[in-house]
Coordinates of C-alpha atoms in Angstrom, one line a residue:
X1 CA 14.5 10.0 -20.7
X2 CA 11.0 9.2 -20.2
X3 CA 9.9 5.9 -18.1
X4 CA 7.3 3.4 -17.9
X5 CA 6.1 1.7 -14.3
X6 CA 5.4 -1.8 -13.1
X7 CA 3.5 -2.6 -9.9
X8 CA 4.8 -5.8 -8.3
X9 CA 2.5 -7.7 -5.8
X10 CA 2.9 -10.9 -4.1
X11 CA -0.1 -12.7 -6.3
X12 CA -2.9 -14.4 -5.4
X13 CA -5.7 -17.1 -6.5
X14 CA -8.5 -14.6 -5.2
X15 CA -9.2 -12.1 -7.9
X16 CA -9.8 -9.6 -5.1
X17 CA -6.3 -8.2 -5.4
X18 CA -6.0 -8.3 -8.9
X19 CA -8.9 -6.0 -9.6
X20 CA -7.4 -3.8 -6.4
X21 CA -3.6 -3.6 -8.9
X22 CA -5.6 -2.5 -11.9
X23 CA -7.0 0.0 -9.9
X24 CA -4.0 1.2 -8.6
X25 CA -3.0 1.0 -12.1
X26 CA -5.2 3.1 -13.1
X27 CA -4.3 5.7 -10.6
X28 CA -1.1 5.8 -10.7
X29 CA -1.5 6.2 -14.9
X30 CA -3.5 9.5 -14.3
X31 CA -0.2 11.1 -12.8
X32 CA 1.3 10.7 -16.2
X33 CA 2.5 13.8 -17.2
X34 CA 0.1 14.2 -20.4
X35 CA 3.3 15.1 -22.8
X36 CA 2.4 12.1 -25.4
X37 CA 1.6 12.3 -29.1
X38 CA -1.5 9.9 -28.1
X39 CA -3.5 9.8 -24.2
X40 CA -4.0 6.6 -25.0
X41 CA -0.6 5.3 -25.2
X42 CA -0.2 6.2 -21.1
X43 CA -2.2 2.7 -20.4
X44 CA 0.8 0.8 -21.5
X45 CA 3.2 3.0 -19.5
X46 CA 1.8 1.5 -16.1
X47 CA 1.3 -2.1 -15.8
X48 CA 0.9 -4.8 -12.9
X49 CA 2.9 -8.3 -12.2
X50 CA 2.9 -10.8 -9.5
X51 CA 5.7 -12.7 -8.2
X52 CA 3.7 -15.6 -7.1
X53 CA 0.5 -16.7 -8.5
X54 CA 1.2 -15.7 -12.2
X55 CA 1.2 -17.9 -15.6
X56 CA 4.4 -16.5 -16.2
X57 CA 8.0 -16.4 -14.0
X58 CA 8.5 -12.7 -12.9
X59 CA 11.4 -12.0 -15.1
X60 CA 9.1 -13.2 -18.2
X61 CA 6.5 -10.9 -17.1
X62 CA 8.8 -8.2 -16.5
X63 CA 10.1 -9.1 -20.4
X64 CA 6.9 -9.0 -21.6
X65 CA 5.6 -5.6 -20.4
X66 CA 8.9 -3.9 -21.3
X67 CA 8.2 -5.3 -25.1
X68 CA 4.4 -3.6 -24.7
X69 CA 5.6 -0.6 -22.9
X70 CA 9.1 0.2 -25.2
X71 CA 7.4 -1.2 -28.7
X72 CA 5.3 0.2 -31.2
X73 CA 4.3 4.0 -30.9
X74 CA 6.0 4.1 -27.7
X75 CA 9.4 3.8 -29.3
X76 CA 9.4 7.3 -30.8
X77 CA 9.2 8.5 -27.7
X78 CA 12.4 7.4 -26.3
X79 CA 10.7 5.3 -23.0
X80 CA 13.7 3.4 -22.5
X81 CA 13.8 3.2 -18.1
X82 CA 11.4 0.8 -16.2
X83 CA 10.4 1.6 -13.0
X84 CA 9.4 -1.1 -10.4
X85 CA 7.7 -0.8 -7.9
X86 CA 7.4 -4.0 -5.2
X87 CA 3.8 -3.0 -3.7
X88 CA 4.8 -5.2 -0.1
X89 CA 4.9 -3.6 3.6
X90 CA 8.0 -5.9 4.7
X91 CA 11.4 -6.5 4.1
X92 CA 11.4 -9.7 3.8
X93 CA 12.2 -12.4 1.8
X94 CA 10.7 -11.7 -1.1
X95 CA 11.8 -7.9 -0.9
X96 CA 14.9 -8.6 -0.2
X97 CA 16.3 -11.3 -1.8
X98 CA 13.7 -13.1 -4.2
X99 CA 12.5 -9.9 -6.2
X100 CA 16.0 -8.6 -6.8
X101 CA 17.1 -11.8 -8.5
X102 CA 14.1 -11.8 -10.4
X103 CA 14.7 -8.6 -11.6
X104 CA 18.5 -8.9 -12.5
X105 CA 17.0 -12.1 -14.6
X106 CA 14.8 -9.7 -16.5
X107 CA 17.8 -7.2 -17.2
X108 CA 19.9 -9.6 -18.3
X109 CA 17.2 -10.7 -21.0
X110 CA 16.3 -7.1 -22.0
X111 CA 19.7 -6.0 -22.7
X112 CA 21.6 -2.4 -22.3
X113 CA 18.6 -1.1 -24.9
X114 CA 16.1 -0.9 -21.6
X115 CA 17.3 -0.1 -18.2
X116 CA 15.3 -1.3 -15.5
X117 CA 15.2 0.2 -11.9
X118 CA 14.4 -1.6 -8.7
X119 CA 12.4 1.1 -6.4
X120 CA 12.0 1.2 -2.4
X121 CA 9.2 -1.1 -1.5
X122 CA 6.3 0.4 -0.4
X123 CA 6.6 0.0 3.2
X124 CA 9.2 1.9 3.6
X125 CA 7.5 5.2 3.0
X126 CA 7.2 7.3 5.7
X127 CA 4.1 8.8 5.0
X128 CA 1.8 5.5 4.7
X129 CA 1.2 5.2 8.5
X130 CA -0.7 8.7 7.7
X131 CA -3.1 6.3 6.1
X132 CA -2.9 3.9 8.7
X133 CA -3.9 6.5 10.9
X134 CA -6.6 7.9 9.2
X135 CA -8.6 4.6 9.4
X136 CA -8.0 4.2 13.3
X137 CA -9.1 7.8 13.8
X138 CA -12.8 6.3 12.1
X139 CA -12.6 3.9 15.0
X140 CA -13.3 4.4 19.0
X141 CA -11.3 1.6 21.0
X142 CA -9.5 1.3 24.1
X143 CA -6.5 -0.5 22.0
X144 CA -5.7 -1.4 18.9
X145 CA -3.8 -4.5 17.2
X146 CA -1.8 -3.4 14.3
X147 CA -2.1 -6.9 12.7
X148 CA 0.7 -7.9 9.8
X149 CA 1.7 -10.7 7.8
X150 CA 5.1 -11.4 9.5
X151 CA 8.4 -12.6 7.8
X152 CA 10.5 -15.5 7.9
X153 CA 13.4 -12.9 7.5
X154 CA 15.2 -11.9 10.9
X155 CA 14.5 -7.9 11.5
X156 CA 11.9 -7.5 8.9
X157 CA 9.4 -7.3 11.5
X158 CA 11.2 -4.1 13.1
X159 CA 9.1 -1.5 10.4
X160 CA 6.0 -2.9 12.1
X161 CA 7.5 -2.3 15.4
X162 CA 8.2 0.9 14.9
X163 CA 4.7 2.1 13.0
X164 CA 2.4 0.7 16.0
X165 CA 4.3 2.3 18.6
X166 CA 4.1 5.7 16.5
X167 CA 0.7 4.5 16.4
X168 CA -0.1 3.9 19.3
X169 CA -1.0 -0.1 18.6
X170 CA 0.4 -3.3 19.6
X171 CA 1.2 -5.6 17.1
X172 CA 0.7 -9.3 16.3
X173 CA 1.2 -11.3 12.9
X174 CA -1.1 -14.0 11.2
X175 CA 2.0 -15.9 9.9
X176 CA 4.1 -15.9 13.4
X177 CA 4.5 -14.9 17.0
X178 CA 2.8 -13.2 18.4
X179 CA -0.6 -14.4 16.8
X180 CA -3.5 -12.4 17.1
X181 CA -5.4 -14.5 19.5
X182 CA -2.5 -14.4 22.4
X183 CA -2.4 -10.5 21.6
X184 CA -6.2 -10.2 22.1
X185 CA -5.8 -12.7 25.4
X186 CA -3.0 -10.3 27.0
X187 CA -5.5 -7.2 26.3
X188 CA -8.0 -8.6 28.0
X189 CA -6.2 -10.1 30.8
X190 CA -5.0 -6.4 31.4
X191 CA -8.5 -5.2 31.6
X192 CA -9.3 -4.1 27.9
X193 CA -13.0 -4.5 26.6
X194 CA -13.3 -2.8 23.6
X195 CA -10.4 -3.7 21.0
X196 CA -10.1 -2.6 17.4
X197 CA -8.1 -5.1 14.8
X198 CA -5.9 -2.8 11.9
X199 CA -4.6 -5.6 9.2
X200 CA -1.4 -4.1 7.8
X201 CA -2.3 -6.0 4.3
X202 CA -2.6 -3.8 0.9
X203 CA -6.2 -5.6 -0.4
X204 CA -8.8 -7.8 0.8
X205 CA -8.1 -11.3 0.2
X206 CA -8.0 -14.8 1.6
X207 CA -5.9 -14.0 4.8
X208 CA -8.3 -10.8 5.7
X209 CA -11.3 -13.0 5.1
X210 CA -9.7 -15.8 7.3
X211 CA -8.9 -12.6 9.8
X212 CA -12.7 -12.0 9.5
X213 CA -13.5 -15.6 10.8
X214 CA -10.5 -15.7 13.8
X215 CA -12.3 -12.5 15.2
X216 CA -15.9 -13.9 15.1
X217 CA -14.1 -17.4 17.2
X218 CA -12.6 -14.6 19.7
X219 CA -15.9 -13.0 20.0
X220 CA -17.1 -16.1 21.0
X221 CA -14.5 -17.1 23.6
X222 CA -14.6 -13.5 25.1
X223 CA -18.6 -12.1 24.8
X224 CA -17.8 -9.5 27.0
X225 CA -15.2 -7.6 24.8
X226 CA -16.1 -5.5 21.8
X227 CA -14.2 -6.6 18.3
X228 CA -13.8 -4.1 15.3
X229 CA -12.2 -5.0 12.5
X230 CA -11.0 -1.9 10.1
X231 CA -10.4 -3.0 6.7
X232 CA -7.3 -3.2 4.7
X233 CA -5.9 -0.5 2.8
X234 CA -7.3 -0.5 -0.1
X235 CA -6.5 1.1 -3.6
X236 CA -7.2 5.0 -3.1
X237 CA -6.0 8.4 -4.6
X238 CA -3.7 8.3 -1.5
X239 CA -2.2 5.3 -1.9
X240 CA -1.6 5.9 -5.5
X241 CA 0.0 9.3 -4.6
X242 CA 2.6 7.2 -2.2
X243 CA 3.3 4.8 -5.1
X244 CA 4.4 7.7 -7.7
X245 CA 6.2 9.3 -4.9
X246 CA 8.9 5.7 -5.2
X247 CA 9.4 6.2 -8.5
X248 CA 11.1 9.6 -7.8
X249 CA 9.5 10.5 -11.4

């Protein structure tokens, strides 16, 4: 039984993202084992949706790449399992509850024909604070702010927890307490003058361009410290290697 793969991201108006997903996409498609009658067929094998943000529910969209992915010349070929893949760093809501529903939506509309597989988000992989660390190790600092999202969702925050203190980092969240700008006022209250910003976010957006413009106000209010920003993560070879490594093949 052969499969095909669907990268699920939050969504977004900025178009930054989107590109960032087909990339991914892209990546993730050139790990393919190349067992096809046609190459060409592998670009409808690995395709991108969004929960939010899309013209289409998720459970339509889901529907409508299993029709591209299972039809035509791929039906020969017996691709009857889709993968997903939710591309988020928290268990939160949407992880946890919103995506799951979506999903058993799309299931029930596809029928016994197609079976469709809910894979571990990608924030629960253990090695993607290898990547983390690879950008902080491009960095000097005294300290480092291991900045995330934040969830709604009581205990979702504990992954974050855990990666800055293996880290090394303190953390703080743009969408709850503590922010970055009471983080940054503890560090240098303790004495700190050169401090170094990580955002835990998959792609530049909105929120690390608003994260962009909160550091130049703190730079400001405290000329005497030394702000770096690293940037996001990115789509990469790497990350794309993490990604194949949740579908279990």
């Amino acid at each position: 039984m052969s499969s095909a793969y669907l990268l699920l991201s939050h969504g977004s108006r900025d178009r930054r993202p989107e590109i960032a997903m087909q990339q991914l996409a892209r990546l993730v498609c050139d790990k393919l084992p190349k067992n096809h009658n046609s190459v060409n067929s592998d670009e409808h094998l690995v395709g991108i949706a969004a929960l939010e943000m899309g013209s289409q529910p998720l459970h339509e969209q889901i529907q409508q790449f299993a029709k591209s992915a299972f039809g035509g010349r791929n039906r020969s070929q017996n691709v009857n399992r889709l993968k997903i893949v939710p591309l988020f760093l928290l268990p939160g809501v949407h992880v946890m509850s919103d995506i799951p529903a979506e999903v058993a939506l799309a299931q029930q509309a596809t029928g016994e024909d197609i079976i469709i597989e809910l894979q571990p988000y990608l924030g629960s992989h253990p090695n993607l604070e290898k990547l983390l660390a690879k950008q902080i190790a491009t960095i000097k600092a005294e300290v480092w702010i291991l900045l995330a999202h934040g969830s709604r969702r009581p205990g979702s925050q504990e992954t974050v927890e855990a990666i800055a203190a293996r880290l090394g980092a303190v953390t703080a969240y743009w969408a709850g307490p503590p922010s970055l700008e009471s983080r940054v006022k503890e560090l240098v209250t303790a004495g700190y003058r050169e401090i170094a910003i990580l955002p835990y976010f998959l792609f530049a957006g909105g929120i690390t361009d608003a994260i962009a413009t909160s550091i130049e106000a703190l730079k400001l209010q405290f000329s005497a410290v030394n702000f770096q920003l690293a940037q996001p993560l990115g789509a990469s070879a790497e990350l794309a290697e993490l990604i194949w490594d949740l579908t279990d093949k």
